[in-house]
Tab-separated table of C-alpha atoms in Angstrom:
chain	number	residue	atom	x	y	z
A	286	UNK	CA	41.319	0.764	5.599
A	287	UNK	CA	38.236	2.736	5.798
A	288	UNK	CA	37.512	2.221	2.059
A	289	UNK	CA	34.590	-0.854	1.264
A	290	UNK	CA	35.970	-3.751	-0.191
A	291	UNK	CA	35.772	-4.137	-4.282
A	292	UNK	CA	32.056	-6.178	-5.154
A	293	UNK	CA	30.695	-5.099	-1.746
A	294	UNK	CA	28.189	-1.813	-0.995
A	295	UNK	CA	27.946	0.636	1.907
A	296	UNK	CA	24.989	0.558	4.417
A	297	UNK	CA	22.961	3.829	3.615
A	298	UNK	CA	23.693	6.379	5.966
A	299	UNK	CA	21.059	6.820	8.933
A	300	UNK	CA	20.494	10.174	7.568
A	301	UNK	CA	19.862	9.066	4.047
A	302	UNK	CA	17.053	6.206	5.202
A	303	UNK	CA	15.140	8.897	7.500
A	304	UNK	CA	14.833	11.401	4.508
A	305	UNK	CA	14.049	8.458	2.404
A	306	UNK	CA	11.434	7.321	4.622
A	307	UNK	CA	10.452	11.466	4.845
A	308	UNK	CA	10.284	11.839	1.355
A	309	UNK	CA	8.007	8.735	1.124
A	310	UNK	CA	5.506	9.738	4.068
A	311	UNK	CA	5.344	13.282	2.537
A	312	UNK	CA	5.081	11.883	-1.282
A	313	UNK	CA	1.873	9.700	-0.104
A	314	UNK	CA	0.438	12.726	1.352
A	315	UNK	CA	0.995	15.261	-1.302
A	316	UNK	CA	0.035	13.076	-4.186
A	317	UNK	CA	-3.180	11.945	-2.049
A	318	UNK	CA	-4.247	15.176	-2.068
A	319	UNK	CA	-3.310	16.742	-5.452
A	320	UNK	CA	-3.049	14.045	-7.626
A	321	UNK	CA	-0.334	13.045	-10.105
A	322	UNK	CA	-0.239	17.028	-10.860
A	323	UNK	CA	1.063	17.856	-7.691
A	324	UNK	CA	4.849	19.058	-7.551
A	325	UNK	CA	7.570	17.432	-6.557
A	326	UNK	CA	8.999	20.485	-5.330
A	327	UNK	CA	5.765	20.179	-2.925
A	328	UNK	CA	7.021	16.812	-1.848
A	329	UNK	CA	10.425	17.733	-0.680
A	330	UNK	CA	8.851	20.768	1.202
A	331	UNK	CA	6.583	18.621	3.358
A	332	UNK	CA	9.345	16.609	3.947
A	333	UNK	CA	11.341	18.900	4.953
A	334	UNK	CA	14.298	18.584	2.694
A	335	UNK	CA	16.056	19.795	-0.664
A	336	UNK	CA	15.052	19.233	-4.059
A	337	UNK	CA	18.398	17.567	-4.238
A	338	UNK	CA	18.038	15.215	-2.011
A	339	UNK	CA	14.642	14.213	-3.708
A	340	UNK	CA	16.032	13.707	-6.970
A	341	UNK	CA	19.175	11.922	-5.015
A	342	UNK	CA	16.457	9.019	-4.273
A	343	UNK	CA	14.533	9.137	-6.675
A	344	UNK	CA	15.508	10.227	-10.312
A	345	UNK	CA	12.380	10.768	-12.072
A	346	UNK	CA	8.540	11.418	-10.869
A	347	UNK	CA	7.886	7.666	-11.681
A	348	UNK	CA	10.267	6.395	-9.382
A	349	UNK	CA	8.883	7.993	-6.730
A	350	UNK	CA	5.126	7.086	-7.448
A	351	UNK	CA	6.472	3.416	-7.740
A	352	UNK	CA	8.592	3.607	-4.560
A	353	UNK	CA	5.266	5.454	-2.473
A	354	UNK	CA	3.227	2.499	-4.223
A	355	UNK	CA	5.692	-0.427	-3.446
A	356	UNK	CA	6.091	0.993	0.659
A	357	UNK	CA	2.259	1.018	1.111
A	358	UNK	CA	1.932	-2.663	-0.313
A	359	UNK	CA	4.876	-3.529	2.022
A	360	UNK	CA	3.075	-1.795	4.758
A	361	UNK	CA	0.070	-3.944	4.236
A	362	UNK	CA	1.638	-6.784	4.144
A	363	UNK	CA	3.482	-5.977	7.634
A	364	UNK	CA	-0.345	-4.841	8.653
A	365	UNK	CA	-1.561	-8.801	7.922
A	366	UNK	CA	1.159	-10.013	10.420
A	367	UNK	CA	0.696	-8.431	13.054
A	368	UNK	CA	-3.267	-8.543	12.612
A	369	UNK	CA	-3.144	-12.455	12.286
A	370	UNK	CA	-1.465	-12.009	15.626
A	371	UNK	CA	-2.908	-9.813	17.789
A	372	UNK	CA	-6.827	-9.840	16.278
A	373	UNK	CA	-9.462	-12.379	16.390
A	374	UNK	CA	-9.476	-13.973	13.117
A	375	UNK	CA	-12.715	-12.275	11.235
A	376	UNK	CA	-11.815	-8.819	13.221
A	377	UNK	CA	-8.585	-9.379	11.590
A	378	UNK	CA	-9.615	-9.853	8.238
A	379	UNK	CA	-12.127	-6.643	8.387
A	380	UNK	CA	-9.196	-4.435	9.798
A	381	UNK	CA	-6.928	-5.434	6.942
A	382	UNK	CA	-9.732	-4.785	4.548
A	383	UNK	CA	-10.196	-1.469	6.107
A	384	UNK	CA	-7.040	-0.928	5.613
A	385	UNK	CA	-6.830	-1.894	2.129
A	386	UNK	CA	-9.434	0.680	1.452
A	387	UNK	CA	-7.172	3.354	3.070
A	388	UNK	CA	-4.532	2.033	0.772
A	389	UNK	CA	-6.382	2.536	-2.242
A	390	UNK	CA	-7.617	6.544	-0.943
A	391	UNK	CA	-4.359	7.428	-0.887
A	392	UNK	CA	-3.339	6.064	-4.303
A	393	UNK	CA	-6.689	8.026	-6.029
A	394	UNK	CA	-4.343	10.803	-7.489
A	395	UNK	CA	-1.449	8.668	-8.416
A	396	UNK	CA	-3.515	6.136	-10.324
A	397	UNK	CA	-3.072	7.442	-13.854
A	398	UNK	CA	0.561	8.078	-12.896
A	399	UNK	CA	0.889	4.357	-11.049
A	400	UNK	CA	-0.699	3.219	-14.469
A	401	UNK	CA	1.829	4.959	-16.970
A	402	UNK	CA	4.674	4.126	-14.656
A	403	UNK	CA	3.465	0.561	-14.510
A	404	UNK	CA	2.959	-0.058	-18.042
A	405	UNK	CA	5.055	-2.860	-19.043
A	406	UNK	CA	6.382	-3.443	-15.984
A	407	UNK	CA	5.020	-6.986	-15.206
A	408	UNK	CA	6.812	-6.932	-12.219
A	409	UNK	CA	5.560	-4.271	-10.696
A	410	UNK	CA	1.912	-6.158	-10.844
A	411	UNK	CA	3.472	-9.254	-10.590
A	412	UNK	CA	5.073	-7.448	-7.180
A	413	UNK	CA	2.083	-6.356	-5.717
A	414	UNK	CA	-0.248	-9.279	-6.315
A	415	UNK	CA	1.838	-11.743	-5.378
A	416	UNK	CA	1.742	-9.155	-1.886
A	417	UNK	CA	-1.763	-8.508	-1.796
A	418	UNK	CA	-2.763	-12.277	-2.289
A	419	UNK	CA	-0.308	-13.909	0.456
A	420	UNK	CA	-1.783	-11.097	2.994
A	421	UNK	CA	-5.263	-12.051	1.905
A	422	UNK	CA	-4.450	-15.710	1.758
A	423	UNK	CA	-3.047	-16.194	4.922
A	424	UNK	CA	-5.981	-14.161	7.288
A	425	UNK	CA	-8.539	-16.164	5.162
A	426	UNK	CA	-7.336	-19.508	5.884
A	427	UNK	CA	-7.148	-17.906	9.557
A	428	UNK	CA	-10.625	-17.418	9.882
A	429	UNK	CA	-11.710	-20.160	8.346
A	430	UNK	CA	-9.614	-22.606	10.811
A	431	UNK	CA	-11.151	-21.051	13.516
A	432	UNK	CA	-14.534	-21.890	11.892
A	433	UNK	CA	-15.034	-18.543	11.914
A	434	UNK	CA	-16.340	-17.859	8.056
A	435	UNK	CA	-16.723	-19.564	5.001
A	436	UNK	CA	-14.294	-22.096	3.414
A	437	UNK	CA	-14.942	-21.390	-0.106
A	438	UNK	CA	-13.670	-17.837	-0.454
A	439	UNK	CA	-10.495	-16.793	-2.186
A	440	UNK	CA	-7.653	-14.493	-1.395
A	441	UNK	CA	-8.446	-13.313	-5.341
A	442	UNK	CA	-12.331	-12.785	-4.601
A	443	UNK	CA	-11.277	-10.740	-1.459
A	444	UNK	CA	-9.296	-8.779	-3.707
A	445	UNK	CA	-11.623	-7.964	-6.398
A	446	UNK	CA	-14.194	-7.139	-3.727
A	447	UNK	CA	-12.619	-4.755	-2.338
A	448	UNK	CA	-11.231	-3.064	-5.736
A	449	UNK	CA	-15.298	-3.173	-6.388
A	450	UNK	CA	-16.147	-1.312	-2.776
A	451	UNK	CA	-13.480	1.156	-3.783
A	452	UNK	CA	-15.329	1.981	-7.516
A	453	UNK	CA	-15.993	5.891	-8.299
A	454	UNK	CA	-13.334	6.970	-5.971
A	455	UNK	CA	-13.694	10.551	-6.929
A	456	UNK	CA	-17.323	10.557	-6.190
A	457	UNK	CA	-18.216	12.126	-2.458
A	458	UNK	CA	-18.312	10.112	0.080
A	459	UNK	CA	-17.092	6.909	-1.379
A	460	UNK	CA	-14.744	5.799	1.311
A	461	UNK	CA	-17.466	6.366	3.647
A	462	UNK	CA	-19.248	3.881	1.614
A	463	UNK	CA	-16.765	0.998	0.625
A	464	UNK	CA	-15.756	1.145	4.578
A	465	UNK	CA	-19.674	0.333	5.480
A	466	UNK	CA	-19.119	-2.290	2.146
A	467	UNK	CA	-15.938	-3.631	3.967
A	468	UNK	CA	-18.126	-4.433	6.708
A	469	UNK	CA	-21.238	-5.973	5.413
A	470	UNK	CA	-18.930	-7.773	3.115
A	471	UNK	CA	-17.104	-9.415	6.379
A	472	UNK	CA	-20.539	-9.904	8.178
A	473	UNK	CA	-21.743	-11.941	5.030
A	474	UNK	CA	-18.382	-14.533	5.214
A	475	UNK	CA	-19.569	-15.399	9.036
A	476	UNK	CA	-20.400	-18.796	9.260
């Protein structure tokens, strides 16, 4: 009686998703600080759990770097919702760039990782631009409804300018910089 049925699969224990969900907050921070070369013995510390249960979610370094990668895309996403309802429509599209740039500050030691774990893995890219663009796409269209900016600009030249604000991100004070970018950028769409 209390065993699942053959074909079907258990919820995850409540448990399980919070040290998942631990694992990932404490994975973004660790590797945002010290790079792909940080331990993941680190990671399970600042999460506050086992080695065991690391490995338990994810099985290899990789897996982890693509799960951290895959949550902050998702959380972007979720970021372009609740912008497109709550903001005005050109505040709404800065704060989602904004945030975009915080995305990318955290990801500065786990690019050469992201990039070997990636390789090959067209769905991974496929994954994240397909994200990326419908976030982009839909607060665009937004503004430019409300006559607010420019008709003629893409969700793909949003994306490459803020890839280009985010250039040298191991130089000193570049997020400084691409955030003040971010916002001249935005300024320049007004109509």
């Amino acid at each position: 009686m209390g065993q699942p049925e053959a074909g079907t699969s258990r919820k995850p224990r409540a448990d399980s998703l919070r040290n998942r969900a631990r694992l990932l907050a404490a994975a973004k921070e660790v590797f945002g600080e010290g790079g792909s070369g940080a331990s993941l013995e680190e990671v399970a510390r600042v999460a506050g759990v086992g080695i065991g249960t690391l490995y338990r979610h994810f099985s290899t370094r990789d897996a982890l770097f693509e799960a951290v990668y895959r949550h902050e895309i998702d959380q972007l996403h979720d970021r372009s919702l609740t912008l497109s309802d709550e903001a005005d429509p050109v505040e709404a599209l800065r704060l989602w760039l904004r945030d975009g740039i915080a995305v990318i500050a955290t990801k500065k030691g786990m690019l050469a990782t992201l990039a070997l774990a990636a390789d090959g893995r067209q769905d991974l890219y496929a994954y994240s631009s397909d994200r990326m663009n419908a976030s982009a796409s839909a607060l665009l269209e937004r503004a430019a409804a409300a006559g607010a900016i420019r008709e003629d600009i893409t969700s793909e030249d949003l994306l490459r300018a803020m890839i280009g604000m985010c250039h040298n991100p191991d130089r000193a004070g570049w997020r400084t910089s691409a955030l003040r970018l971010a916002d001249v950028f935005v300024d320049g769409l007004r109509r």
